[in-house]
XYZ file of C-alpha atoms in Angstrom:
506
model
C -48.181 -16.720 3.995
C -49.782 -19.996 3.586
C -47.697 -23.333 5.056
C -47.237 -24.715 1.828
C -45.328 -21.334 0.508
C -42.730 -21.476 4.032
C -41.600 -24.874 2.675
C -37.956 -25.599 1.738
C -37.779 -25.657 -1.791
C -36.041 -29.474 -2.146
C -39.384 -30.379 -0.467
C -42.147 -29.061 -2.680
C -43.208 -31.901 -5.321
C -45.005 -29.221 -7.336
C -45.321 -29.858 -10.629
C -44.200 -25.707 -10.382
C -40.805 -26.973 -10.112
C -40.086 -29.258 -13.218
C -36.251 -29.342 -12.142
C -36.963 -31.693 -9.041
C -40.594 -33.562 -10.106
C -39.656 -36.533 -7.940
C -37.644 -36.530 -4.819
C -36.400 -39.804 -5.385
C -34.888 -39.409 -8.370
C -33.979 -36.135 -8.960
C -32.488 -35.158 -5.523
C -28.735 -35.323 -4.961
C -29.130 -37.033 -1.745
C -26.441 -37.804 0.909
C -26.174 -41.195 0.411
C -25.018 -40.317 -3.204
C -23.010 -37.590 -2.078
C -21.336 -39.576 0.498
C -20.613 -42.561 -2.171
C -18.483 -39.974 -4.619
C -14.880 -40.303 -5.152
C -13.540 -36.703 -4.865
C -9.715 -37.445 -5.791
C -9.986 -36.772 -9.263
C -12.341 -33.478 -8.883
C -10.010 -32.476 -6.559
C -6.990 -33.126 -8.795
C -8.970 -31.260 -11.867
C -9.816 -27.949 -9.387
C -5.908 -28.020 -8.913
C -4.877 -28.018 -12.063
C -7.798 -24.858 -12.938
C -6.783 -22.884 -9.979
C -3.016 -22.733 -10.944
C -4.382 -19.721 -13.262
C -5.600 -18.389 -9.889
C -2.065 -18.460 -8.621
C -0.478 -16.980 -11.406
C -3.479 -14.220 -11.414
C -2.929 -13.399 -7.701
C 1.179 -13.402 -8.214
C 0.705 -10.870 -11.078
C -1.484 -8.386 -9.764
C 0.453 -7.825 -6.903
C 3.762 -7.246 -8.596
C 3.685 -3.694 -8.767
C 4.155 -3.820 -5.043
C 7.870 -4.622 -4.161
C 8.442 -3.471 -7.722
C 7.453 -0.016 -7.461
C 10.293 1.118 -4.597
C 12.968 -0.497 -6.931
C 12.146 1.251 -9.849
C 11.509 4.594 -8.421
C 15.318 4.257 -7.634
C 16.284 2.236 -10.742
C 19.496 4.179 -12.087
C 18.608 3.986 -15.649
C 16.498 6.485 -16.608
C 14.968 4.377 -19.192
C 12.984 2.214 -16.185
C 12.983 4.782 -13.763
C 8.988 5.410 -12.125
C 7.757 8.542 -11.770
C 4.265 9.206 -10.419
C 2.650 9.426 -13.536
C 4.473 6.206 -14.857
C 4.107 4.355 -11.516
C 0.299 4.777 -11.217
C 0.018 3.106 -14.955
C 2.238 0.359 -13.942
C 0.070 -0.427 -10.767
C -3.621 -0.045 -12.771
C -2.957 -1.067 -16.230
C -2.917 -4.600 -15.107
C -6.760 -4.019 -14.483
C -6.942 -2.980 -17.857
C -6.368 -6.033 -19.415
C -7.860 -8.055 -17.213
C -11.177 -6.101 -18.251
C -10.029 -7.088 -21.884
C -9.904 -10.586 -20.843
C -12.938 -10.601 -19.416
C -14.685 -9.158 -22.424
C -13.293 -11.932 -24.601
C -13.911 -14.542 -21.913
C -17.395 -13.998 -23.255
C -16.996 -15.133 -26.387
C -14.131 -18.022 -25.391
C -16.303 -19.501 -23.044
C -19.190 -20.327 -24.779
C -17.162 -21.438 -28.235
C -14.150 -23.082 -26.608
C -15.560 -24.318 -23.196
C -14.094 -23.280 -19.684
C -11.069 -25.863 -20.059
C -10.053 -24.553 -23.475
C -10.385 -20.417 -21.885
C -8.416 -21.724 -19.213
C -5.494 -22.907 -21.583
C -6.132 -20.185 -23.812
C -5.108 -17.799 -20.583
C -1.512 -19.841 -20.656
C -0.173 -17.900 -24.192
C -0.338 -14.294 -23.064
C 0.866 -14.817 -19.357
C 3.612 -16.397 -20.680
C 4.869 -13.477 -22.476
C 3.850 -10.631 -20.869
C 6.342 -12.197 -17.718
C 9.032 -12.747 -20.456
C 8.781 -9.087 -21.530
C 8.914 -7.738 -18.009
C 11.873 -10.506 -17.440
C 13.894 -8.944 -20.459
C 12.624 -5.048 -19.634
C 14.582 -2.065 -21.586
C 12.314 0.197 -21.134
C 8.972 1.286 -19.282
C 6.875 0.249 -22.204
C 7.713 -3.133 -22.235
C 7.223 -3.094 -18.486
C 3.366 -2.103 -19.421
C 3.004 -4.265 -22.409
C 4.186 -7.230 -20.192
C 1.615 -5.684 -17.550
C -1.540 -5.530 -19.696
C -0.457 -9.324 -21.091
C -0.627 -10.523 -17.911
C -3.723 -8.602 -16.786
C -5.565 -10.256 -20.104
C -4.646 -13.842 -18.958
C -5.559 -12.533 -15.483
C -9.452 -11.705 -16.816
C -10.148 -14.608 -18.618
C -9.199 -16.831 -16.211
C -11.590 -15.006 -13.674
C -14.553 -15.398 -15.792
C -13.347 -19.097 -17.173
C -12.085 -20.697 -13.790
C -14.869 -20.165 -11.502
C -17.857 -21.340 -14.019
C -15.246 -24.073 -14.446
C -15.231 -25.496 -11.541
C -18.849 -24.715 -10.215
C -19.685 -27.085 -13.206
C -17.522 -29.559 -12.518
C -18.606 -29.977 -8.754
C -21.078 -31.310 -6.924
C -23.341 -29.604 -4.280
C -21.256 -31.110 -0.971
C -18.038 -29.212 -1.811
C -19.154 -26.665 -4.411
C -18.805 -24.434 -1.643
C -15.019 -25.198 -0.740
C -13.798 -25.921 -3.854
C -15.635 -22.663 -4.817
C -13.381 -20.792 -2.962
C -10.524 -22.377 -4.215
C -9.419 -19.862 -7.178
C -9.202 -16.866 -4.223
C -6.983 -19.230 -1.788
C -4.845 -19.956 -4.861
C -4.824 -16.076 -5.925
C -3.854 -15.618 -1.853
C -0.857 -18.150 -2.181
C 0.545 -16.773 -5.404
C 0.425 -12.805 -4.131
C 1.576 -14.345 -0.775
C 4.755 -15.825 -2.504
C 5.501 -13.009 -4.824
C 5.308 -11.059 -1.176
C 7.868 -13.695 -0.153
C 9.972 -14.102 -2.960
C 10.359 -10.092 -3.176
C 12.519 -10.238 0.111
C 14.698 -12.323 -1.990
C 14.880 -12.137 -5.539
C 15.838 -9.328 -7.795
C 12.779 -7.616 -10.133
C 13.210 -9.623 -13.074
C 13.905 -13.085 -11.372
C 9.946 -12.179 -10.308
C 8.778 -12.434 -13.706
C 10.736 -15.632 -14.787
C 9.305 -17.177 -11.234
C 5.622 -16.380 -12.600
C 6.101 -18.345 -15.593
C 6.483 -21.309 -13.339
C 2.725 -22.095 -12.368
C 1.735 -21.037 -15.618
C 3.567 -23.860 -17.515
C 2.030 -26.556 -14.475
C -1.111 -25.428 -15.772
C -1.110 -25.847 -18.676
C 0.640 -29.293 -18.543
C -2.230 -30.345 -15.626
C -5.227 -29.591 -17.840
C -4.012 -31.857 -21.197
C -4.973 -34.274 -18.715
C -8.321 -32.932 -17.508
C -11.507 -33.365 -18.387
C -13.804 -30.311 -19.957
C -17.129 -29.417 -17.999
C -20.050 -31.749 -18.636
C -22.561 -29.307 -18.796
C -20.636 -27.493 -21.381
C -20.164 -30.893 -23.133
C -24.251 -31.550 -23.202
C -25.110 -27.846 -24.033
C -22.675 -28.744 -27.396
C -24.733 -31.808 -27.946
C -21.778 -34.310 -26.710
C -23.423 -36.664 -24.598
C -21.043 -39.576 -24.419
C -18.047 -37.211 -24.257
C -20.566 -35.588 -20.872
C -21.201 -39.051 -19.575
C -17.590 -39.818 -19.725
C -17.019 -36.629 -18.046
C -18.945 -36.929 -15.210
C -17.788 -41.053 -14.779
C -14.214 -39.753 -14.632
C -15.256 -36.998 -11.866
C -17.296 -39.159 -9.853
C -16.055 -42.716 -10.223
C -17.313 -45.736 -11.929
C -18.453 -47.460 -9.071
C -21.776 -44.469 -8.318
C -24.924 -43.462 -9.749
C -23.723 -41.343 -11.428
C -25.616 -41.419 -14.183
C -28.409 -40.248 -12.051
C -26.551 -36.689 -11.865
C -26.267 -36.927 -15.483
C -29.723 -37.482 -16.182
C -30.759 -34.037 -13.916
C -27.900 -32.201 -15.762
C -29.010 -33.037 -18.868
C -32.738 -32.150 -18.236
C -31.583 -28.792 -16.719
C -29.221 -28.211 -20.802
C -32.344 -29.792 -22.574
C -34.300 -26.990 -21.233
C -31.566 -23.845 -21.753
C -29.995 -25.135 -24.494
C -30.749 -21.842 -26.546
C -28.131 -19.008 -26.683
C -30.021 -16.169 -24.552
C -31.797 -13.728 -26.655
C -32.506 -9.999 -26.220
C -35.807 -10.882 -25.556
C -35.426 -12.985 -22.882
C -33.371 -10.452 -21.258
C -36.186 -9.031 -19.539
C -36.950 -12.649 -17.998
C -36.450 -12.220 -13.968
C -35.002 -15.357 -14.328
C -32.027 -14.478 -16.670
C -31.485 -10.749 -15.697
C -32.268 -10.915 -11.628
C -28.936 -13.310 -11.382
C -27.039 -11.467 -13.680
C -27.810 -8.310 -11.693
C -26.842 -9.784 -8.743
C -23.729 -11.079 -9.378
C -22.403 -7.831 -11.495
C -23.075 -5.221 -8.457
C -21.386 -7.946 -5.974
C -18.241 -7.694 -8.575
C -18.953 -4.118 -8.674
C -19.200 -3.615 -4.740
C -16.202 -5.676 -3.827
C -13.759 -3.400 -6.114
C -15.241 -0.692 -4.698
C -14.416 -1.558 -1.225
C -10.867 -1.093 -1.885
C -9.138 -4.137 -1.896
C -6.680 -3.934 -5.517
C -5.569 -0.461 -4.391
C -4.812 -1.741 -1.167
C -2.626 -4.527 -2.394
C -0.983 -3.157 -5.391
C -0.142 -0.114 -3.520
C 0.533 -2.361 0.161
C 4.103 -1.593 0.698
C 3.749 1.793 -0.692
C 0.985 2.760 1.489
C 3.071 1.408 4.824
C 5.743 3.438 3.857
C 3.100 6.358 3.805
C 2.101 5.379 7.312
C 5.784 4.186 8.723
C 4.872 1.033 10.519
C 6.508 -0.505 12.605
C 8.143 -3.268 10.770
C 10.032 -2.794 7.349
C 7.073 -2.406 4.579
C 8.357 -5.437 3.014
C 7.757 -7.620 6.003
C 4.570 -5.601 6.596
C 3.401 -6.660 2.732
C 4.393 -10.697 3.651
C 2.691 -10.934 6.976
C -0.427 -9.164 5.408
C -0.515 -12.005 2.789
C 0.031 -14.426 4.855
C -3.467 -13.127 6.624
C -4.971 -13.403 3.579
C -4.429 -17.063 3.100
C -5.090 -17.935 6.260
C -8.952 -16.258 6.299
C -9.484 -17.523 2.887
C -9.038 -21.054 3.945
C -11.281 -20.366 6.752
C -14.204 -19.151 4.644
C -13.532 -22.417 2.188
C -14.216 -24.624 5.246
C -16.749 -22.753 7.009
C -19.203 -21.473 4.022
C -20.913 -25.219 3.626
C -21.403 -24.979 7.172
C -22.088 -21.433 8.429
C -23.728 -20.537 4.716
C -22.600 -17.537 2.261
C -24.422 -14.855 3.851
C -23.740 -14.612 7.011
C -20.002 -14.799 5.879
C -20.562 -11.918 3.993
C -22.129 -9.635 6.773
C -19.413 -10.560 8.809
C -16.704 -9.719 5.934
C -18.342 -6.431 5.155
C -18.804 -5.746 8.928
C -15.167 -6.128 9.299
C -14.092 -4.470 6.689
C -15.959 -1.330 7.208
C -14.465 -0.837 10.771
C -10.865 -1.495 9.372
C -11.035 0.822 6.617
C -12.710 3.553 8.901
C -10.578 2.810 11.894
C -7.356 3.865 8.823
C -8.794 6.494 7.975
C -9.710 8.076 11.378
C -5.948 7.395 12.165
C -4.694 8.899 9.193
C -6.573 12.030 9.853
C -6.232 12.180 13.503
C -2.530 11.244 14.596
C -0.305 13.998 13.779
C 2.081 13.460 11.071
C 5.030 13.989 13.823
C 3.590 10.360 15.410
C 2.497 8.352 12.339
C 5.749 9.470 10.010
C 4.001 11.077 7.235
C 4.074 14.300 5.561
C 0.346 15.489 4.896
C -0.744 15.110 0.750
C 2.407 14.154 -0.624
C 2.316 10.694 -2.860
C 2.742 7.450 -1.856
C 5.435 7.419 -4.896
C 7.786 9.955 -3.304
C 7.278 9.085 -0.371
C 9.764 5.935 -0.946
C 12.818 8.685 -0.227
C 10.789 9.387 3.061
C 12.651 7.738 6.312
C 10.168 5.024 7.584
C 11.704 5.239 11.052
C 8.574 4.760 13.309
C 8.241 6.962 16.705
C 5.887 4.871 18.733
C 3.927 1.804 18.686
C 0.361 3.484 17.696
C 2.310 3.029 14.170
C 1.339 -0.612 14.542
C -2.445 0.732 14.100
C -2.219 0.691 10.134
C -0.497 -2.782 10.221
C -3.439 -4.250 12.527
C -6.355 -2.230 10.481
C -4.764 -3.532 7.200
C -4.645 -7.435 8.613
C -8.389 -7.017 9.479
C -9.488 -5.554 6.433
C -7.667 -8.358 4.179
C -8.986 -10.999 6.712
C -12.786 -9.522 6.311
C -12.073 -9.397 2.618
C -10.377 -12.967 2.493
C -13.613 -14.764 4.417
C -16.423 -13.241 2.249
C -16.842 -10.830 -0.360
C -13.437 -12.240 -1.850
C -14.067 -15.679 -2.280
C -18.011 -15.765 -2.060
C -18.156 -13.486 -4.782
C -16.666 -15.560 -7.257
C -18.226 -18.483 -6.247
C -22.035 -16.768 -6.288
C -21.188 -15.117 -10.089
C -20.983 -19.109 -10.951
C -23.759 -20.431 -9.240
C -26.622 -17.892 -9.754
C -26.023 -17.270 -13.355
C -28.065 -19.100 -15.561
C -26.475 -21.862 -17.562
C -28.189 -20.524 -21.133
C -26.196 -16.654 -20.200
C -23.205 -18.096 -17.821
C -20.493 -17.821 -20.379
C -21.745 -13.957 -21.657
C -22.280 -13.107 -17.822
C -19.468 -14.500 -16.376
C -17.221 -11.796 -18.850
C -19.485 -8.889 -18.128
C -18.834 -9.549 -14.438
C -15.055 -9.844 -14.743
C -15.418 -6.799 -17.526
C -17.353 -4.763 -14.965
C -15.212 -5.812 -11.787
C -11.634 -4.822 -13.361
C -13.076 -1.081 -15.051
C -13.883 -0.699 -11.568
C -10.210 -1.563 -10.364
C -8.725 0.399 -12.728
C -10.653 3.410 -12.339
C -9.460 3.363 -8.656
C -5.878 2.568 -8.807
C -5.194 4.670 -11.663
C -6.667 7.715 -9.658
C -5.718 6.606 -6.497
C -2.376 8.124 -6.549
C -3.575 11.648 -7.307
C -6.607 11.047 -5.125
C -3.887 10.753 -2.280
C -1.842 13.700 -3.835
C -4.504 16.068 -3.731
C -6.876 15.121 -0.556
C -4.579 12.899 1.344
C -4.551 8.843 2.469
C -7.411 9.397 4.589
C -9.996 10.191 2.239
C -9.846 6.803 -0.061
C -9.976 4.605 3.310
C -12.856 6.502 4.459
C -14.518 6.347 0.949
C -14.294 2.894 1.224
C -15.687 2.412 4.426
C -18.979 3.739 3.057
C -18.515 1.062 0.886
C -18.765 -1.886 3.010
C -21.610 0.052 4.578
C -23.489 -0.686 1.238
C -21.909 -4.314 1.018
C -24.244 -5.075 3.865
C -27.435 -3.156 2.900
C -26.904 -5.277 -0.780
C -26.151 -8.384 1.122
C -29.446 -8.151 3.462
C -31.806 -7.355 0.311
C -30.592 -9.222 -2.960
C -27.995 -11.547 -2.294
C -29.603 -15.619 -2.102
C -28.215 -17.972 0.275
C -27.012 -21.286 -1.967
C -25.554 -23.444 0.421
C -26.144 -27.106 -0.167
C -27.874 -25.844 -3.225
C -27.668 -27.797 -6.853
C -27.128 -25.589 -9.528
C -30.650 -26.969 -10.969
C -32.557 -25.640 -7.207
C -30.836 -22.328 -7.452
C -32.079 -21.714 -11.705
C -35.689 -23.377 -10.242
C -35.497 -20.361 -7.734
C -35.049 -17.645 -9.790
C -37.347 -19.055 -11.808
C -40.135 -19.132 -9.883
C -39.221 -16.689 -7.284
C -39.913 -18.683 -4.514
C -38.356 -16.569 -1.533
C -38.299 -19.470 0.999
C -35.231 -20.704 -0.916
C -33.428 -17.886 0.796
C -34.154 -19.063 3.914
């Protein structure tokens, strides 16, 4: 390879690269970067990632929910297994729905309008599992919820990528998945205290912030240029960045990089490396992380430590879990500017591979007499089992369930997201940004809606050990297609796929 080629790409003043032609001008350099005034970014990410919260607070519901209702003396709202393995997955099911539309709703409304969009069907589907009679309006309220949930994963992320610039894209990039953390991690905590319905009124809660936060916010710039509003853009971007910096600088690269994609993606272009490489990417990384296991394992958490009779009460076992969870997410959101998104995700895969196979070995190994279970019954019936624990190896599925979340929680969680909005192209984000969220919650349901019978009819061991192979291929993926983007513009990362210049992964 020739000198030239080994190059970092914000260094090449090819006329190859018509995104950066001259350094001085069309480089986000630090002295910019360090002149920004963040508050208001800041303040616009919060009001975005409340849909996060309410996202993470839903899916998890199922989980404290599930022992109630198996026991629920009407027979109108009583769970079975059938009924209790659609109330965990169909959640998934509308999230895919969401995601579908998000396709659509992104590219007419904009990411701010999806956003608020997200607010109307959240808000009832909580009020119909608030007021409950029956076990359909328990689902309906599920799949509402689930919808919401989807097009706020395709909306929020793009949102926000957009919105920031390249010194915290990476933190505030992680943002929706700490704010999906905390709201799972206070349903956890508000299920040691509140009755089943009081739940669902408590989700309406962030939902309403929301959607009272982002009246006030302003809508993407990018989105604003590639709908031919420049002053609304300009605007825009003065509000994010403050009057007092260049920021019309910024502007002027942003508005190059629409100028040149302002054209809805065609069929033809499909077979561009530039538009389908990305879009590849970032749909088996959506793909991959559902496959590793991670919605089973929290819709089904305080089920599945019943299954396994840990040492603590399953409630308490689903809390500290989530509490985990936050606490590795916020790591990766400080660390992934800094250590880079790769290596974060070898080391999340890494960990997750041994957690899930060090569960599964356990399962399969320690007699049933030691680890309380009864070998292939459900996790559903086994809520009349006694979860009176024999020894302290029971605190083995407790520690490999901590360690899985925290491998999840510091890369292939939050990285994901933040990847699907950086490496899609801006001309296909909105389309792509669905088909991801479409693609990542089929997934989901296809696994929690067989997981149940999975367990039934081969026992717990086999899905953890399943999903260890998994995070075996999470690394192989992550070593051959996945780019590193840290302290990349979105402009450098489209000029790299592009051109196909590999030194950018460097």
């Amino acid at each position: 390879m020739e000198p030239s080629a080994r190059e970092p790409l914000v260094r090449k003043t090819s006329f190859s690269y018509q995104t950066f032609p001259e350094r001085t001008v069309q480089r986000l350099d630090k002295e910019y970067l360090r002149s920004l005034h963040n508050r208001r970014l800041y303040l616009a990410v919060f009001a975005a990632v409340l849909g996060n919260f309410s996202f993470g607070f839903a899916l998890v519901y199922p989980s404290p929910v599930i022992p109630v209702l198996e026991a629920h003396p009407s027979p109108a709202l009583r769970l079975d297994q059938y009924t209790a393995s659609w109330f965990g997955s169909v959640f998934t099911l509308g999230a895919a729905a969401g995601g579908l539309s998000a396709m659509l709703l992104n590219d007419r409304l904009g990411r701010k309008l999806s956003i608020m969009f997200s607010a109307l069907p959240s808000v009832v589907g909580y009020a119909l599992m608030a007021g409950a009679q029956g076990i359909g309006m328990l689902l309906l309220g599920r799949v509402l919820t689930g919808y919401a949930g989807g097009v706020t994963s395709a909306s929020i992320p793009v949102y926000i990528s957009e919105i920031s610039h390249p010194g915290v894209r990476g933190m505030l990039g992680a943002c929706p998945q700490i704010m999906a953390v905390l709201g799972s991690l206070v349903l956890y905590a508000l299920g040691l205290v509140l009755e089943w319905r009081w739940l669902a009124v408590a989700g309406e809660v962030p939902v309403l912030a929301m959607i009272v936060l982002l009246c006030f916010m302003p809508n993407s710039p990018r989105f604003l240029l590639s709908q031919g509003k420049d002053d609304e853009a300009l605007g825009s971007l003065c509000w994010l960045r403050g009057r007092d910096t260049d920021y019309a600088r910024e502007y002027e690269q942003i508005k190059d990089s629409v100028r040149k994609q302002n054209r809805r993606v065609s069929c033809a272009e499909i077979k561009d490396p530039f538009i389908y490489k990305p879009i590849l990417i970032a749909v088996g990384m959506r793909f991959l992380q559902q496959l590793s296991g991670v919605t089973c394992v929290l819709v089904y958490l305080q089920s599945i430590f019943k299954k396994t009779s840990v040492i603590l009460k399953p409630e308490y076992d689903a809390a500290l879990v989530g509490l985990v969870r936050l606490f590795s997410v916020a790591i990766a959101a400080v660390s992934m500017d800094k250590a880079g998104r790769k290596i974060l995700l070898f080391v999340s895969a890494g960990v997750m591979l041994v957690s899930n196979l060090t569960m599964g070995l356990y399962i399969h190994f320690v007699p049933a007499s030691q680890n309380g279970t009864i070998a292939n019954k459900t996790l559903v019936s086994s809520a009349s089992l006694p979860a009176e624990p024999t020894n302290y190896i029971t605190l083995i599925p407790l520690l490999a369930t901590m360690f899985f979340i925290m491998g999840y929680a510091m890369g292939w969680g939050p990285i994901t997201w933040l990847l699907m909005s950086e490496i899609l192209p801006l001309k296909a984000r909105g389309v792509a940004s669905g088909l991801c969220v479409v693609v990542s919650w089929l997934t989901a349901f296809t696994l929690t809606r067989f997981f149940l019978l999975v367990v039934e009819a081969f026992g717990l061991e086999v899905p953890f050990l399943f999903f260890a192979i998994i995070c075996a291929v999470n690394v192989l993926f992550t070593g051959c297609c996945v780019p590193e983007t840290k302290g990349r513009s979105l402009e450098q990362i489209e000029a790299f796929f592009r051109t196909g210049r590999r030194s950018f992964m460097r």
